[in-house]
mmCIF file of C-alpha atoms in Angstrom:
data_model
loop_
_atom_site.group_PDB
_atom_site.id
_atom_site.type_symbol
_atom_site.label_atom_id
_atom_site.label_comp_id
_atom_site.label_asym_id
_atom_site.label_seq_id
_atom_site.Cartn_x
_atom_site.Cartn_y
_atom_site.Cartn_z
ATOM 1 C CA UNK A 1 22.711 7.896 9.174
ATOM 2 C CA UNK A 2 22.826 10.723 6.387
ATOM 3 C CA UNK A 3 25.788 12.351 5.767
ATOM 4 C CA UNK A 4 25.463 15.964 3.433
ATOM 5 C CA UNK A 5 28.981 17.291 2.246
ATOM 6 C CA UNK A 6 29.183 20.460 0.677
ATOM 7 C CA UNK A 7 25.776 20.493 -1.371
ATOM 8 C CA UNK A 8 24.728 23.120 -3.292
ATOM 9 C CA UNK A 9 22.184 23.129 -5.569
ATOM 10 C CA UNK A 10 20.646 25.713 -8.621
ATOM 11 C CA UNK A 11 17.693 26.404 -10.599
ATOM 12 C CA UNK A 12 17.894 27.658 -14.059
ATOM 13 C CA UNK A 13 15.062 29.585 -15.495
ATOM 14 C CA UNK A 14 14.912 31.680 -18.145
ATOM 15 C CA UNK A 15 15.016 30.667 -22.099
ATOM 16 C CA UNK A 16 18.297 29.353 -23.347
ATOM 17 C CA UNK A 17 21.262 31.685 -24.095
ATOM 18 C CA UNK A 18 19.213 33.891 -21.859
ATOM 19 C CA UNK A 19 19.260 32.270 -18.387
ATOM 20 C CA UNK A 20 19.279 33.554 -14.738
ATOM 21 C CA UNK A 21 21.096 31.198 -11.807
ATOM 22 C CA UNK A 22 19.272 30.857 -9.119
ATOM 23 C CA UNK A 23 21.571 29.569 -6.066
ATOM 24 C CA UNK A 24 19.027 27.992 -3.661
ATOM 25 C CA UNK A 25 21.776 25.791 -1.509
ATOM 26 C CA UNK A 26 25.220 26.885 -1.136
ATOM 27 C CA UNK A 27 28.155 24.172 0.510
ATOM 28 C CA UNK A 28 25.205 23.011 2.845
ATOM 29 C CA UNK A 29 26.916 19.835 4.877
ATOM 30 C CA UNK A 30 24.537 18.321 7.866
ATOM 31 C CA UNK A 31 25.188 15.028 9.636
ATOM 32 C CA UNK A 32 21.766 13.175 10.871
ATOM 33 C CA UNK A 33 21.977 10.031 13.476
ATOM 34 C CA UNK A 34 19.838 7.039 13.162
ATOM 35 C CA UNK A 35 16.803 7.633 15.300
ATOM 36 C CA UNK A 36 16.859 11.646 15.607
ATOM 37 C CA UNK A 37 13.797 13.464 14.866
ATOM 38 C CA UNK A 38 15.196 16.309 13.075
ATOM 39 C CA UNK A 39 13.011 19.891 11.923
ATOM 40 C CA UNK A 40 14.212 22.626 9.193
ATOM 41 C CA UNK A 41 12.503 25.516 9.689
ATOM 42 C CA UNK A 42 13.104 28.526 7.487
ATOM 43 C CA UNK A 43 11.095 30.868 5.573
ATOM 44 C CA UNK A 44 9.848 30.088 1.768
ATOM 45 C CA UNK A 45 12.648 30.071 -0.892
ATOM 46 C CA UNK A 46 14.834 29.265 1.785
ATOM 47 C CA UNK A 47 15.935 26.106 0.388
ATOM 48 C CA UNK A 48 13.872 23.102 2.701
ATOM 49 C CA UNK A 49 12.360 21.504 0.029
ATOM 50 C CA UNK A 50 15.044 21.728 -2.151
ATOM 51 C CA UNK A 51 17.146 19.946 0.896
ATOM 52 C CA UNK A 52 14.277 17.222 1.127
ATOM 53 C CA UNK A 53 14.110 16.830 -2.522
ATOM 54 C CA UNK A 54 18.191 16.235 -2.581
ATOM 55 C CA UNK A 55 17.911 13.839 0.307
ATOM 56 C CA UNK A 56 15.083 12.091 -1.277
ATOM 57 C CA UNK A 57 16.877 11.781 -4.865
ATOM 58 C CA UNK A 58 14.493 13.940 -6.863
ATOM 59 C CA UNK A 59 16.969 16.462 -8.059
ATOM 60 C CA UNK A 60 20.461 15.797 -7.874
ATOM 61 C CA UNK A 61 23.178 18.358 -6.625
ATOM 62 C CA UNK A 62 25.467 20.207 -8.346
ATOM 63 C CA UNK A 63 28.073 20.256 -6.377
ATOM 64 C CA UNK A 64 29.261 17.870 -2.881
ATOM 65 C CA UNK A 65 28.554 14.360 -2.053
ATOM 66 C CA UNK A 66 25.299 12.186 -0.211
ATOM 67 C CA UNK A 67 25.465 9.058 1.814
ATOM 68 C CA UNK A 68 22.683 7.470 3.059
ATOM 69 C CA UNK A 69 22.899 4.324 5.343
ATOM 70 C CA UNK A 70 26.432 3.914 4.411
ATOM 71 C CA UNK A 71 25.286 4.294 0.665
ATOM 72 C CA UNK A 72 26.517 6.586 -1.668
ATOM 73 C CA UNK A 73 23.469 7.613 -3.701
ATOM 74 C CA UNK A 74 24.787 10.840 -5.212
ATOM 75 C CA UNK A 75 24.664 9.330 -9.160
ATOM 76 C CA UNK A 76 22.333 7.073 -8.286
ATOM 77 C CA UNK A 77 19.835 6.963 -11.480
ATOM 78 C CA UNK A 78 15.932 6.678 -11.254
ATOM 79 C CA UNK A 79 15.932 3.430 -11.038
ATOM 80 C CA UNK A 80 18.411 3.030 -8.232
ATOM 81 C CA UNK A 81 17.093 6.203 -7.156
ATOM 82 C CA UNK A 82 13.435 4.078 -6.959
ATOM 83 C CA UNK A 83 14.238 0.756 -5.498
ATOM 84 C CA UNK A 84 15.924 2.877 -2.724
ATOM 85 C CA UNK A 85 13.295 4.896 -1.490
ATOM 86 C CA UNK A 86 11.394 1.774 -1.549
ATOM 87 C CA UNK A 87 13.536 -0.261 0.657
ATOM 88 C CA UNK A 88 14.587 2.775 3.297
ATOM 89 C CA UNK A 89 12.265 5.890 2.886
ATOM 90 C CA UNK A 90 8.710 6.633 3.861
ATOM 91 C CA UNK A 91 7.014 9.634 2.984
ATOM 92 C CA UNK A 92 4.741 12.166 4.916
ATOM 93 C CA UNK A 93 2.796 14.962 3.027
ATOM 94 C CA UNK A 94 0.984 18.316 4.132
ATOM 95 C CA UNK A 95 -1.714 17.334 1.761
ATOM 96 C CA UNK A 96 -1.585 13.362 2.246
ATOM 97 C CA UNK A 97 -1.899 12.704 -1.348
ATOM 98 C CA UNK A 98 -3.690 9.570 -0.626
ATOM 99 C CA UNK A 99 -5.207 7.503 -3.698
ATOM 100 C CA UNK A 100 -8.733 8.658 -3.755
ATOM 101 C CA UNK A 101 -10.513 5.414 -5.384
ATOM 102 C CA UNK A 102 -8.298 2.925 -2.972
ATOM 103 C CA UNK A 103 -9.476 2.470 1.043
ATOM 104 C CA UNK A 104 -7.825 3.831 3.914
ATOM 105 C CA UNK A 105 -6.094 -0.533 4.233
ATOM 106 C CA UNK A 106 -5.892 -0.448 0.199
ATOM 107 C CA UNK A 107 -3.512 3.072 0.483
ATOM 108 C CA UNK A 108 -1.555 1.601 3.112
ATOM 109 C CA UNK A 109 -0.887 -1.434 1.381
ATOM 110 C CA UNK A 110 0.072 -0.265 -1.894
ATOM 111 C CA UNK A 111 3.696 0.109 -0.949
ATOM 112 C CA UNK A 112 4.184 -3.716 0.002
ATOM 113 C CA UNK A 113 2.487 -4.052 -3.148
ATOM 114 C CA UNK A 114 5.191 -2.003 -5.150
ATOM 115 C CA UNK A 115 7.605 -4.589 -3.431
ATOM 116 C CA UNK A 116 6.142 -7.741 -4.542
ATOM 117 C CA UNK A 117 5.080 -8.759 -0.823
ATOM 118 C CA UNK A 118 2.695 -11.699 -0.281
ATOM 119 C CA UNK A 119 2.170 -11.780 3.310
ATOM 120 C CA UNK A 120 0.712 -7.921 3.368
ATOM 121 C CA UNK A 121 -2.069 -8.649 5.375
ATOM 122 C CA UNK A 122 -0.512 -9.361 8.904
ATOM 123 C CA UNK A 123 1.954 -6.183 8.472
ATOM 124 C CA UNK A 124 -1.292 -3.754 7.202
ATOM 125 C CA UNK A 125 -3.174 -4.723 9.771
ATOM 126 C CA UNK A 126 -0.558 -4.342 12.492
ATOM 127 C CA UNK A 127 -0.169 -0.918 11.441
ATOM 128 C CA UNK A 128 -3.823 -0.112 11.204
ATOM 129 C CA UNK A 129 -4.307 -0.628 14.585
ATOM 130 C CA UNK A 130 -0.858 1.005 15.797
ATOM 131 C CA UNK A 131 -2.053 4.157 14.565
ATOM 132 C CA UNK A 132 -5.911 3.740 15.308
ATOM 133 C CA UNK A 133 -7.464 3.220 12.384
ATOM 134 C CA UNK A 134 -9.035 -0.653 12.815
ATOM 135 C CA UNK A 135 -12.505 0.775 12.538
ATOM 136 C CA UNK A 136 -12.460 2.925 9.362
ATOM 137 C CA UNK A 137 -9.708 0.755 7.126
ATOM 138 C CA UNK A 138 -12.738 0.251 4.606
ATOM 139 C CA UNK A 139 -13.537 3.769 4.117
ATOM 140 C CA UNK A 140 -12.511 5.540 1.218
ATOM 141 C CA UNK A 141 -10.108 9.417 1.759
ATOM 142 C CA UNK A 142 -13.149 11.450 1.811
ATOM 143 C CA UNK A 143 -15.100 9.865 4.247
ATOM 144 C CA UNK A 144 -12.220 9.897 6.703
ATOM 145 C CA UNK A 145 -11.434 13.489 8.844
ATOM 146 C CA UNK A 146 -8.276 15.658 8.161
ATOM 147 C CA UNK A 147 -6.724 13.716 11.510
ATOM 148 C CA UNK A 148 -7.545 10.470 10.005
ATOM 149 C CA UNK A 149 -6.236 10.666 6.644
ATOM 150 C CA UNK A 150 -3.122 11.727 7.817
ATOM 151 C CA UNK A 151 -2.926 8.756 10.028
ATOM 152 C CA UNK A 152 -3.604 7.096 6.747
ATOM 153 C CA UNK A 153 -0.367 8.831 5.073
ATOM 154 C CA UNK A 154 1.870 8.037 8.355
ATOM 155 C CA UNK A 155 1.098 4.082 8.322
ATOM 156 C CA UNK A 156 1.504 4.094 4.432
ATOM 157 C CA UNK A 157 5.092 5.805 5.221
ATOM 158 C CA UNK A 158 5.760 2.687 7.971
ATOM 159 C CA UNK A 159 4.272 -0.347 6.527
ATOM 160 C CA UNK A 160 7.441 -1.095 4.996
ATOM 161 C CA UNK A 161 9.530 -0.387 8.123
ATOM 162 C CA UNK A 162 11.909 2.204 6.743
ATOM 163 C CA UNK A 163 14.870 3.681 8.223
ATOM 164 C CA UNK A 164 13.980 6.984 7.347
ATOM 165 C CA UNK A 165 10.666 8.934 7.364
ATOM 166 C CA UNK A 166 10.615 12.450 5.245
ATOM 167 C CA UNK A 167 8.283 14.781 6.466
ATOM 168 C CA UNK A 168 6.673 17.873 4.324
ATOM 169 C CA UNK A 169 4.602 20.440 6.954
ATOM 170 C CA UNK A 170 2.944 16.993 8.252
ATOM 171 C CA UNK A 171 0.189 19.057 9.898
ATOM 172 C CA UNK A 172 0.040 21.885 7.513
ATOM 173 C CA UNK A 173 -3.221 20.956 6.503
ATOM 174 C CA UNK A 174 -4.732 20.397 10.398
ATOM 175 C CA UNK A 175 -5.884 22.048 13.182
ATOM 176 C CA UNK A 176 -4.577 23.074 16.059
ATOM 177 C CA UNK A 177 -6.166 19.514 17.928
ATOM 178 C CA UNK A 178 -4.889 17.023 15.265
ATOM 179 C CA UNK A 179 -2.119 18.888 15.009
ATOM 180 C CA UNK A 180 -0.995 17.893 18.682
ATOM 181 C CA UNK A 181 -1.953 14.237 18.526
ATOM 182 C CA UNK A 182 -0.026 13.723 14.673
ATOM 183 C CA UNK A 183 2.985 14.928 16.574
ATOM 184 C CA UNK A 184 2.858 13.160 19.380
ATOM 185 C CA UNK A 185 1.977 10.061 17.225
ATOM 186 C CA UNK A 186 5.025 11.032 15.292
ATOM 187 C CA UNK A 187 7.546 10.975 18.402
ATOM 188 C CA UNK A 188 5.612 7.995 19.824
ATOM 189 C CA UNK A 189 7.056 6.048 16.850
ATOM 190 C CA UNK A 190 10.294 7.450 16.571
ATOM 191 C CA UNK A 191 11.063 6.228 20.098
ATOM 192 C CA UNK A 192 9.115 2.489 19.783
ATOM 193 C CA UNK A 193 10.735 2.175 16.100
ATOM 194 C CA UNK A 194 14.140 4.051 16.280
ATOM 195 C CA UNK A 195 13.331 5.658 12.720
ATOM 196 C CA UNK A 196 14.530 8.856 11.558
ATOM 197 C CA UNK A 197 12.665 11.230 10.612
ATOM 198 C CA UNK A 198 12.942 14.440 8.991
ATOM 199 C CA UNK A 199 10.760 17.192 8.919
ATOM 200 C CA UNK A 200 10.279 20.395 7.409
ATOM 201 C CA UNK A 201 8.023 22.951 8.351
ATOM 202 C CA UNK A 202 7.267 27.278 8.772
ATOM 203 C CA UNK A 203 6.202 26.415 12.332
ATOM 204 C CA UNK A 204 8.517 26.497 15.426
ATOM 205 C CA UNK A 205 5.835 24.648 17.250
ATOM 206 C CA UNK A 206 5.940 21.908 15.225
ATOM 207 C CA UNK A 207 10.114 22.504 15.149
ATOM 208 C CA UNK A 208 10.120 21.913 18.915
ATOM 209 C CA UNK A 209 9.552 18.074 18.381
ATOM 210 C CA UNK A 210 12.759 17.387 17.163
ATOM 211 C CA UNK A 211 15.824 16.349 19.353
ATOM 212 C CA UNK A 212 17.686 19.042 16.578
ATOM 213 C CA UNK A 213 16.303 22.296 15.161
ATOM 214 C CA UNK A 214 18.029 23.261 12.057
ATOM 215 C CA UNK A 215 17.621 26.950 10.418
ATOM 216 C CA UNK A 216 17.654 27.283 6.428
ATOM 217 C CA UNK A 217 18.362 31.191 5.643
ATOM 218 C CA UNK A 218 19.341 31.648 1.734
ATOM 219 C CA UNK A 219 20.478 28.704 0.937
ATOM 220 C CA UNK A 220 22.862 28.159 4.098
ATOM 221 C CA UNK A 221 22.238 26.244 7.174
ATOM 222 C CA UNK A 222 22.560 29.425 9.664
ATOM 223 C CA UNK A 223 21.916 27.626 13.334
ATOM 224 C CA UNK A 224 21.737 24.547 14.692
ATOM 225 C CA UNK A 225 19.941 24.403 18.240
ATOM 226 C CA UNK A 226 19.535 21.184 20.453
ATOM 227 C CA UNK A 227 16.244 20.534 21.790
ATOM 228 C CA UNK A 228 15.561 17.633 23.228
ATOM 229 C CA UNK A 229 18.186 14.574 24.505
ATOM 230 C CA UNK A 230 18.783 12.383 21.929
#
């Protein structure tokens, strides 16, 4: 579960003695339940990445408190900060940002790898073929299709079997096509796996997904609309 109390969060900019406050989150609380798919939709500069960056522990909040599977990481350092994400995040990015020199298996290992696992090979290759991509493991990012890389960034975020999947505009960078089978992939797995995941994006198709819309409008969470059963 995540549990936001009363964040708020600003950017300084400006040279010193002569800098602007930029409020981007203001007393933001939000509850999320293990297994809900969750969307935050909003316009840009309303405040979603900022939200997935505080959720994610790469800014820290000025104000309010952030538990994450009954942990408090709010001063967490980077190094707590980094073992965590390890051992209960996975990541999903608009633009993949897939190692270009390292195979589709190598990119989807490397995680495991960051954790000192041994037995990689049984979990990789379970993956591989949960998200149909067996036959092109040994290719390399650019010989694989916009569909199939992001495959490639979804089984990176699961080979470790996180609690929690953060995703940014997952099919930002696809078309219309992909775009329908990455989402279904991505509610396929929430409901075989029980994860979490939580998405922004611009797009209220995309939104729909979730079991919980939630709307970002300067800073504040304005609506909250239920979608889909839980």
């Amino acid at each position: 579960m995540i549990e936001m109390k009363h964040i708020s969060h600003s950017f300084r900019i400006g040279r010193k003695g002569k800098e602007q406050i930029i409020s981007v989150l203001r007393e933001v609380s939000l509850t999320i339940h293990k297994g809900e798919v969750v969307t935050i939709v909003g316009k840009s500069g309303s405040g979603k990445s900022t939200l997935l960056n505080l959720l994610s522990g790469f800014i820290s909040p000025d104000t309010g408190s952030i538990r994450i599977d009954g942990t408090d990481v709010t001063k967490f350092n980077e190094k707590q900060w980094a073992k965590f994400r390890l051992d209960h995040f996975g990541f999903i990015f608009q633009n993949f940002q897939l190692i270009p020199g390292l195979t589709a298996y190598e990119n989807i290992e490397l995680p495991l790898t960051l954790k000192g696992m041994t037995n990689r090979k049984e979990r990789v290759t379970e993956i591989l073929e949960r998200v149909g991509l067996t036959e092109v493991q040994d290719h390399f990012p650019n010989e694989l299709s916009g569909g199939q890389q992001q495959r490639v960034s979804i089984a990176r975020a699961l080979v470790t079997k996180p609690s929690i999947i953060f995703a940014d505009e997952p099919t930002g960078s696809l078309d219309s096509e992909t775009e329908k089978e990455i989402l279904k992939l991505i509610r396929e797995l929430n409901e075989e796996q029980d994860i979490t995941f939580v998405m922004i994006t611009h797009d209220e198709e995309v939104a729909s997904i979730g079991h919980r819309k939630l709307h970002l409008a300067d800073g504040q969470l304005v609506k909250e609309g239920v979608l889909l059963e839980a």
